[in-house]
Every structure is written in structure tokens, then in C-alpha cells.
């Protein structure tokens, strides 16, 4: 980039080309796919890829271990049955129907759900397990059919700490209120 004397900005681009060996290009693509698969397999987030009938067509290692199924096994009902609907403001049937109705171009569906079981936090306390979930509609990379990617991240500790903070604030307000009342009783404002 440079400026002309009259103030106009000029931009120049230089393009170079080199011959790419097709085999080398395909090997690089395979390497990137393997890395992508490796990263997704070992990340903590749970990932389920569903067809529009609710069948799991792919899951990463974390999801397979959490839901205890093998590749190609599982349905959206496995996801739903892993949730504690009694303590949720979500309706199970409506949520499943909404997820399976998503198509590419629809907005992502984001929600939090209490899961069955507990999560142990840093101090050894067992707390309820909560997941932040996102259902993302798109087209399958292999066949082009509609699919829904469900991602789940464990937010149990964030929920626990947020609850602890609110409780501490309430305790503090209660303490200061009792001090103020006590002071007012001893020294009225007349």
C-alpha cells in the first residue's frame, strides 16, 4: 500500500503460482482430516451427529463413552433419556421434535439441561450435572442429507459457583441488614 501525492491510496497485489502435485494435495487433505478427527475424538465436549430420523450417525469419543454406545449406535432418545426432565423447564417431547425438525438455514438451538448423575468439583463435593447444549443443523459432508450436530459442554461447576456466589451475596445482605437493625434499636433516629 502506498499513498499518491493527491491522497489516493493504492494497493498492489502480487500473485505467484506453482504447480501442485495432486497426490501431495490429497495427502495434505487426508492429514488435515485425520488431525480434525483426532482433535474431535479427544476433546471434552460431547458431539453427536444425528440424521433427521434421530439415529446417531457419528459420535466423538467423549459422547460414545458418556452414552455408552459404539459407532453407528444410538439415537436422539439416548440423549433425551440422559436428561433429568423432572427438574427442567423444558418439555422432552417438544425439544426432541424441535431438534429433529431443524434444517440447514434454521437458527441453532441453544439450551441448558440437567443431566442424570452428579459431577464432582475441585473440593470433592458432588453437585448436579448440567450441560450447555447446542443443536446445529447442516448438510452431511458425505451424502449431502440434512443432519443435526448436537454439542454438549459440562457447565456443572459454573452453575455451582454461580449458585455459591448468589448465596454468599444473600448471606452478606442478611448480615448487614441485621447490623443496621441492631444499630437502629440501640440508637433511634429521633
PDB file of C-alpha atoms in Angstrom, residues 100-188:
ATOM      1  CA  UNK A 100     -35.220 -33.335  14.612  1.00  0.00           C
ATOM      2  CA  UNK A 101     -37.106 -30.650  12.684  1.00  0.00           C
ATOM      3  CA  UNK A 102     -34.045 -28.424  12.282  1.00  0.00           C
ATOM      4  CA  UNK A 103     -32.753 -27.958   8.730  1.00  0.00           C
ATOM      5  CA  UNK A 104     -29.801 -26.102   7.261  1.00  0.00           C
ATOM      6  CA  UNK A 105     -30.611 -22.405   7.308  1.00  0.00           C
ATOM      7  CA  UNK A 106     -32.533 -22.647  10.594  1.00  0.00           C
ATOM      8  CA  UNK A 107     -31.093 -20.920  13.641  1.00  0.00           C
ATOM      9  CA  UNK A 108     -29.067 -23.060  16.024  1.00  0.00           C
ATOM     10  CA  UNK A 109     -30.975 -24.237  19.083  1.00  0.00           C
ATOM     11  CA  UNK A 110     -29.173 -23.498  22.355  1.00  0.00           C
ATOM     12  CA  UNK A 111     -30.357 -24.743  25.741  1.00  0.00           C
ATOM     13  CA  UNK A 112     -29.163 -25.912  29.154  1.00  0.00           C
ATOM     14  CA  UNK A 113     -30.315 -29.200  30.605  1.00  0.00           C
ATOM     15  CA  UNK A 114     -29.761 -31.026  33.864  1.00  0.00           C
ATOM     16  CA  UNK A 115     -28.273 -34.461  33.189  1.00  0.00           C
ATOM     17  CA  UNK A 116     -28.685 -37.614  35.233  1.00  0.00           C
ATOM     18  CA  UNK A 117     -25.931 -38.238  37.753  1.00  0.00           C
ATOM     19  CA  UNK A 118     -23.551 -35.954  39.566  1.00  0.00           C
ATOM     20  CA  UNK A 119     -20.308 -34.145  38.877  1.00  0.00           C
ATOM     21  CA  UNK A 120     -17.510 -33.950  41.419  1.00  0.00           C
ATOM     22  CA  UNK A 121     -15.965 -30.486  41.758  1.00  0.00           C
ATOM     23  CA  UNK A 122     -12.491 -29.446  42.829  1.00  0.00           C
ATOM     24  CA  UNK A 123     -13.277 -29.606  46.579  1.00  0.00           C
ATOM     25  CA  UNK A 124     -14.730 -33.134  46.353  1.00  0.00           C
ATOM     26  CA  UNK A 125     -18.355 -32.009  46.542  1.00  0.00           C
ATOM     27  CA  UNK A 126     -20.822 -33.909  44.369  1.00  0.00           C
ATOM     28  CA  UNK A 127     -23.076 -31.480  42.538  1.00  0.00           C
ATOM     29  CA  UNK A 128     -25.829 -31.871  39.932  1.00  0.00           C
ATOM     30  CA  UNK A 129     -24.529 -32.313  36.386  1.00  0.00           C
ATOM     31  CA  UNK A 130     -25.576 -29.606  33.892  1.00  0.00           C
ATOM     32  CA  UNK A 131     -24.794 -29.388  30.180  1.00  0.00           C
ATOM     33  CA  UNK A 132     -24.995 -26.451  27.832  1.00  0.00           C
ATOM     34  CA  UNK A 133     -26.241 -27.894  24.555  1.00  0.00           C
ATOM     35  CA  UNK A 134     -26.419 -26.653  21.013  1.00  0.00           C
ATOM     36  CA  UNK A 135     -28.242 -28.310  18.114  1.00  0.00           C
ATOM     37  CA  UNK A 136     -26.733 -27.166  14.806  1.00  0.00           C
ATOM     38  CA  UNK A 137     -28.475 -28.072  11.532  1.00  0.00           C
ATOM     39  CA  UNK A 138     -26.400 -28.553   8.380  1.00  0.00           C
ATOM     40  CA  UNK A 139     -25.769 -30.879   5.436  1.00  0.00           C
ATOM     41  CA  UNK A 140     -23.821 -34.097   5.854  1.00  0.00           C
ATOM     42  CA  UNK A 141     -20.331 -33.803   4.371  1.00  0.00           C
ATOM     43  CA  UNK A 142     -20.551 -37.302   2.893  1.00  0.00           C
ATOM     44  CA  UNK A 143     -24.034 -37.561   1.412  1.00  0.00           C
ATOM     45  CA  UNK A 144     -25.468 -34.050   1.491  1.00  0.00           C
ATOM     46  CA  UNK A 145     -28.503 -35.095   3.540  1.00  0.00           C
ATOM     47  CA  UNK A 146     -29.847 -32.984   6.397  1.00  0.00           C
ATOM     48  CA  UNK A 147     -28.158 -33.712   9.722  1.00  0.00           C
ATOM     49  CA  UNK A 148     -28.133 -32.167  13.183  1.00  0.00           C
ATOM     50  CA  UNK A 149     -24.952 -31.815  15.227  1.00  0.00           C
ATOM     51  CA  UNK A 150     -25.573 -31.776  18.969  1.00  0.00           C
ATOM     52  CA  UNK A 151     -22.721 -30.465  21.094  1.00  0.00           C
ATOM     53  CA  UNK A 152     -22.737 -30.658  24.883  1.00  0.00           C
ATOM     54  CA  UNK A 153     -20.371 -28.916  27.283  1.00  0.00           C
ATOM     55  CA  UNK A 154     -20.373 -29.635  31.010  1.00  0.00           C
ATOM     56  CA  UNK A 155     -21.238 -26.432  32.885  1.00  0.00           C
ATOM     57  CA  UNK A 156     -21.806 -28.035  36.288  1.00  0.00           C
ATOM     58  CA  UNK A 157     -19.021 -26.119  38.008  1.00  0.00           C
ATOM     59  CA  UNK A 158     -20.116 -22.765  36.558  1.00  0.00           C
ATOM     60  CA  UNK A 159     -23.683 -23.391  37.787  1.00  0.00           C
ATOM     61  CA  UNK A 160     -22.384 -24.463  41.203  1.00  0.00           C
ATOM     62  CA  UNK A 161     -20.111 -21.429  41.563  1.00  0.00           C
ATOM     63  CA  UNK A 162     -22.844 -19.036  40.378  1.00  0.00           C
ATOM     64  CA  UNK A 163     -25.189 -20.520  42.995  1.00  0.00           C
ATOM     65  CA  UNK A 164     -22.483 -20.197  45.676  1.00  0.00           C
ATOM     66  CA  UNK A 165     -21.947 -16.537  44.714  1.00  0.00           C
ATOM     67  CA  UNK A 166     -25.672 -15.716  44.941  1.00  0.00           C
ATOM     68  CA  UNK A 167     -25.857 -17.485  48.317  1.00  0.00           C
ATOM     69  CA  UNK A 168     -22.832 -15.536  49.612  1.00  0.00           C
ATOM     70  CA  UNK A 169     -24.369 -12.249  48.448  1.00  0.00           C
ATOM     71  CA  UNK A 170     -27.656 -13.102  50.184  1.00  0.00           C
ATOM     72  CA  UNK A 171     -25.796 -14.024  53.373  1.00  0.00           C
ATOM     73  CA  UNK A 172     -23.867 -10.752  53.222  1.00  0.00           C
ATOM     74  CA  UNK A 173     -27.054  -8.714  52.719  1.00  0.00           C
ATOM     75  CA  UNK A 174     -28.708 -10.536  55.625  1.00  0.00           C
ATOM     76  CA  UNK A 175     -25.695  -9.878  57.851  1.00  0.00           C
ATOM     77  CA  UNK A 176     -25.563  -6.151  57.052  1.00  0.00           C
ATOM     78  CA  UNK A 177     -29.347  -5.845  57.479  1.00  0.00           C
ATOM     79  CA  UNK A 178     -29.115  -7.393  60.949  1.00  0.00           C
ATOM     80  CA  UNK A 179     -26.317  -4.965  61.889  1.00  0.00           C
ATOM     81  CA  UNK A 180     -28.385  -1.991  60.693  1.00  0.00           C
ATOM     82  CA  UNK A 181     -31.479  -3.140  62.624  1.00  0.00           C
ATOM     83  CA  UNK A 182     -29.394  -3.735  65.728  1.00  0.00           C
ATOM     84  CA  UNK A 183     -27.834  -0.270  65.440  1.00  0.00           C
ATOM     85  CA  UNK A 184     -31.245   1.364  64.930  1.00  0.00           C
ATOM     86  CA  UNK A 185     -32.631  -0.347  68.018  1.00  0.00           C
ATOM     87  CA  UNK A 186     -29.763   0.959  70.159  1.00  0.00           C
ATOM     88  CA  UNK A 187     -29.690   4.494  68.716  1.00  0.00           C
ATOM     89  CA  UNK A 188     -33.062   5.646  67.337  1.00  0.00           C
TER      90      UNK A 188
END
